[in-house]
Each structure stands twice: as C-alpha cells, then as structure tokens.
mmCIF file with all atom_site columns, C-alpha atoms in Angstrom:
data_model
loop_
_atom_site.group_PDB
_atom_site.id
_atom_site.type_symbol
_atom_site.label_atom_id
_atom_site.label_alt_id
_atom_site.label_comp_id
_atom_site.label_asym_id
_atom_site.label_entity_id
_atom_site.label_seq_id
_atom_site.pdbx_PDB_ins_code
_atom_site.Cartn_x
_atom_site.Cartn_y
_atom_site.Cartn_z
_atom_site.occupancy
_atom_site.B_iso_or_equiv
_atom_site.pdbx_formal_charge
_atom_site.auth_seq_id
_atom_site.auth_comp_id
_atom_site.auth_asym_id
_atom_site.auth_atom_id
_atom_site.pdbx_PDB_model_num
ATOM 1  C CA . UNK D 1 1  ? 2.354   -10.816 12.438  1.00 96.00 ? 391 UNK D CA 1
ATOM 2  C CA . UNK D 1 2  ? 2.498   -10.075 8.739   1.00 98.00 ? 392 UNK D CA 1
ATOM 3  C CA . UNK D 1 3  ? 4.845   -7.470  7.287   1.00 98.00 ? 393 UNK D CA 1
ATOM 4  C CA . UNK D 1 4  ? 4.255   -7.039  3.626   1.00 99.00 ? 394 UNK D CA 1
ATOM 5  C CA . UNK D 1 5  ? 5.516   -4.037  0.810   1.00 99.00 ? 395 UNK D CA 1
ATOM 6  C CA . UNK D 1 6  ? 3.052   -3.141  -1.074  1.00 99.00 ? 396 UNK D CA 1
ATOM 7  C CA . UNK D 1 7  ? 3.628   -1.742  -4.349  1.00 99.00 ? 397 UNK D CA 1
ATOM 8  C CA . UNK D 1 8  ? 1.707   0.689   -5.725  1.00 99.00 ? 398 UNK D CA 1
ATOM 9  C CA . UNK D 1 9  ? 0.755   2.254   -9.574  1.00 98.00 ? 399 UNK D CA 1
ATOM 10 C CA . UNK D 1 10 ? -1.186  5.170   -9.416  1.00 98.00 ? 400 UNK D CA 1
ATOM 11 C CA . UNK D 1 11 ? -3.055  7.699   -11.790 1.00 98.00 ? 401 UNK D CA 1
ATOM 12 C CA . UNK D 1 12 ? -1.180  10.705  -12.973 1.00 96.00 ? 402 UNK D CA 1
ATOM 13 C CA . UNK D 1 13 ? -1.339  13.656  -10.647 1.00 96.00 ? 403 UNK D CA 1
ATOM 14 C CA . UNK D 1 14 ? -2.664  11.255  -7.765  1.00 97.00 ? 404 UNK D CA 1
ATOM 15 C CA . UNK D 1 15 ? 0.543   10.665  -5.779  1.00 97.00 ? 405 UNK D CA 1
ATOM 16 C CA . UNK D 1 16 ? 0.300   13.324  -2.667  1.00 97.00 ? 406 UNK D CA 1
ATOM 17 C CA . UNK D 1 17 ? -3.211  12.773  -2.274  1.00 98.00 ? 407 UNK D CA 1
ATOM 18 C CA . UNK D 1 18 ? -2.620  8.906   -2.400  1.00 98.00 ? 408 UNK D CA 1
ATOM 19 C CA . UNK D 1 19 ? 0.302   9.192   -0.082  1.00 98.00 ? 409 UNK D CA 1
ATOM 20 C CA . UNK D 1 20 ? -1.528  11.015  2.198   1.00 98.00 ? 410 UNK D CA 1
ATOM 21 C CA . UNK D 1 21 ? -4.132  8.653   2.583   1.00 98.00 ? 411 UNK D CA 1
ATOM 22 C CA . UNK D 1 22 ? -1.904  5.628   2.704   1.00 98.00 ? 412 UNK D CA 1
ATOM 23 C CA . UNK D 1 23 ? -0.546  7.596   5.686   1.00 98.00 ? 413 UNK D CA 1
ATOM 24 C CA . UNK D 1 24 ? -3.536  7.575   7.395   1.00 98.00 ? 414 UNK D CA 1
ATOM 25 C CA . UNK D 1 25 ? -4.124  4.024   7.760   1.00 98.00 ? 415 UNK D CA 1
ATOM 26 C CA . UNK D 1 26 ? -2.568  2.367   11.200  1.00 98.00 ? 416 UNK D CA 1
ATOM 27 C CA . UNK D 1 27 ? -1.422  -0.726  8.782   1.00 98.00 ? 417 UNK D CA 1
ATOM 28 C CA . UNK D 1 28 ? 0.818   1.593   6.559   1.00 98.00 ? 418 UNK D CA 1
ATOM 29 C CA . UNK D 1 29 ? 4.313   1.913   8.608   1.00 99.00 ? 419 UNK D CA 1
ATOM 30 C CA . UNK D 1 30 ? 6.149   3.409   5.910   1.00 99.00 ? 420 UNK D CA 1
ATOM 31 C CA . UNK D 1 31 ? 5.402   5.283   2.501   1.00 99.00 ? 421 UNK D CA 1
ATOM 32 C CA . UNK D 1 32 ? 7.757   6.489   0.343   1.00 98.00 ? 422 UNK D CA 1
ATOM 33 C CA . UNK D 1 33 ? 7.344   7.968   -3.719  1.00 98.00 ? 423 UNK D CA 1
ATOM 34 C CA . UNK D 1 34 ? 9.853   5.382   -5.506  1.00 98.00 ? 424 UNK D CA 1
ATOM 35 C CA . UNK D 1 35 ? 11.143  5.780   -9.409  1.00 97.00 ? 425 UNK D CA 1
ATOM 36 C CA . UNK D 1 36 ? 10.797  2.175   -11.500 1.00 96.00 ? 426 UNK D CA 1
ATOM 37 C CA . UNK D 1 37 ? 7.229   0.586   -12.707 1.00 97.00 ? 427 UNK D CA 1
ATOM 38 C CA . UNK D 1 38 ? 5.740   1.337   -9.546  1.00 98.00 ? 428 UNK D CA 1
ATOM 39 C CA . UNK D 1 39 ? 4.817   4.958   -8.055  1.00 98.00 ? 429 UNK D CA 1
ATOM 40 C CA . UNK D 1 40 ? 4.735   4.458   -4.120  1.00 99.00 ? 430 UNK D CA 1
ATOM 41 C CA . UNK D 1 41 ? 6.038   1.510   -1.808  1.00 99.00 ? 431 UNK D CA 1
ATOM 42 C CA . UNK D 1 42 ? 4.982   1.203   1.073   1.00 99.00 ? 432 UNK D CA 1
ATOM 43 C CA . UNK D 1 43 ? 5.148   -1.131  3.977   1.00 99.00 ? 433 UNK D CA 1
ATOM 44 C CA . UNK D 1 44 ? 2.537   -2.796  6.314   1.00 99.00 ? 434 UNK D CA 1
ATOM 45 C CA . UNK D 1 45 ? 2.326   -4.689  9.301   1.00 98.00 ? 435 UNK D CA 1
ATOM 46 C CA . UNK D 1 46 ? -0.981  -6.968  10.328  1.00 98.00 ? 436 UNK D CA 1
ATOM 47 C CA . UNK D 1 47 ? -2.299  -9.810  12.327  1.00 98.00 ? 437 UNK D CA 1
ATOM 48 C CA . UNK D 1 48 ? -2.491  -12.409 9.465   1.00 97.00 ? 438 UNK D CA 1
ATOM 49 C CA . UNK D 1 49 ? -2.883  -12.964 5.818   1.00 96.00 ? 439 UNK D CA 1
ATOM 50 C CA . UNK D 1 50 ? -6.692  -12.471 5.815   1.00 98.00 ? 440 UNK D CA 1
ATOM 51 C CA . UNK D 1 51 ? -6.095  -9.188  7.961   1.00 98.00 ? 441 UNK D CA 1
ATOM 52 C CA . UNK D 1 52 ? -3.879  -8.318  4.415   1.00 98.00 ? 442 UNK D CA 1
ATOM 53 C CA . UNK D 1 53 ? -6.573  -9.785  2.108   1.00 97.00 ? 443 UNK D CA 1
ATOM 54 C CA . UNK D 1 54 ? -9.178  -6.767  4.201   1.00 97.00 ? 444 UNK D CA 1
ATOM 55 C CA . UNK D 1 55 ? -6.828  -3.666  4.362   1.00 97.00 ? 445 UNK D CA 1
ATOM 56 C CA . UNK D 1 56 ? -6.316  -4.499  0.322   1.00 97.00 ? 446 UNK D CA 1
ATOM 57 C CA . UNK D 1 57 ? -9.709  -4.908  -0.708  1.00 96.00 ? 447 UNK D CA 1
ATOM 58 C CA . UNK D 1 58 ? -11.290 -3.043  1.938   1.00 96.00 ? 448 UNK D CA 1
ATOM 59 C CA . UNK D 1 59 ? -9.372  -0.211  2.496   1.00 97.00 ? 449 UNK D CA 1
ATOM 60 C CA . UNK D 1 60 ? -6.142  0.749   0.117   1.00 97.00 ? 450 UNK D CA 1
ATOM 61 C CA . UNK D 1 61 ? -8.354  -0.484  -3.232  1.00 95.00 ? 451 UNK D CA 1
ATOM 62 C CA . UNK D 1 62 ? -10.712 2.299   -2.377  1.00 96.00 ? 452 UNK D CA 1
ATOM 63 C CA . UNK D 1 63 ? -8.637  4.814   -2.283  1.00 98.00 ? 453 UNK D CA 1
ATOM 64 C CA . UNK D 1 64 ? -9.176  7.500   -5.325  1.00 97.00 ? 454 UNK D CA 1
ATOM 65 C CA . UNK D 1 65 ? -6.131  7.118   -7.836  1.00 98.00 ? 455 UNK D CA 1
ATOM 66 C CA . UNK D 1 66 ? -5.051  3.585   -6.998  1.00 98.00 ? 456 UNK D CA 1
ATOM 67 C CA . UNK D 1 67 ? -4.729  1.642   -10.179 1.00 97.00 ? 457 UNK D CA 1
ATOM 68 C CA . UNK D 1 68 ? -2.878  -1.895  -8.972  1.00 96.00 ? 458 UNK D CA 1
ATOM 69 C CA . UNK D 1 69 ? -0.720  -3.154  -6.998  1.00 97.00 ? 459 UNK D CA 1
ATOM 70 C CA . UNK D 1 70 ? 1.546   -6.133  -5.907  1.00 98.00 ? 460 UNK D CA 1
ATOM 71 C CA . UNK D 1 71 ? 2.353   -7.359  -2.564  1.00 98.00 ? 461 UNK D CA 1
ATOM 72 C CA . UNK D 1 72 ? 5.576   -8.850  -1.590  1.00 98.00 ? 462 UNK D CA 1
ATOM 73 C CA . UNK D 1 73 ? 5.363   -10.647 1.736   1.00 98.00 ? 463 UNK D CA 1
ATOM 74 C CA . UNK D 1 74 ? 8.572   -10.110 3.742   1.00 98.00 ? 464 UNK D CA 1
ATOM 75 C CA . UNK D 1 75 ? 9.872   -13.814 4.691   1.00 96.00 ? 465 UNK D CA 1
ATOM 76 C CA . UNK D 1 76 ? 11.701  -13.186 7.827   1.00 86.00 ? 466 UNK D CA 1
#
C-alpha cells in the first residue's frame, strides 16, 4: 500500500466545492483546508504507485478548481 499527502492549490472561491469532491473519492482518507502556499492537504491510501499516477491524472486533475499539486509519499 501507498499512503501519500497530496497538496493541493486551488482557484479562488473553489475550496468547499473542491473539498467536497475530494471527499467523495474512496482514495481520499483525510481532507483538511490548510493556511501556507497550498489550499487543501489531503491524504490518500492506494495499491501502488501507478494506482497514484490514475487517481491524479484520472480523477483529482479533473476536478473543477484544481490548479496543481504536489505529492509527498509517506516513507514509513
């Protein structure tokens, strides 16, 4: 298993809608609104890196109001 943060810029006035949606997906474990460079964290869990390579480019880059994002694989 993979457990990642994702961290997430999005447009103005996006966030709740975002959120919600992030919610939504059985990946997403944990979202939370955060202050700093990024808008939302929030933390997955899945099979294997190419599992992560499809719920970013498949599912949470498609969501409306999602500008970037970085993920930071969690080591242990």
């Amino acid at each position: 298993m993979v457990e990642a943060y994702i961290h997430i810029r999005v447009e103005a006035g996006k966030g709740p809608e975002v959120i919600k949606q992030l919610r939504s997906l059985p990946e997403v474990k944990e979202v939370h609104p955060v202050t700093g460079p990024y808008d939302i964290i929030a933390k997955i869990e899945v099979a294997n890196t190419k599992a992560l390579t499809d719920l970013l480019v498949t599912k949470m880059h498609k969501i409306d109001g999602i500008r970037d994002t970085t993920t930071s694989i969690i080591l242990d």
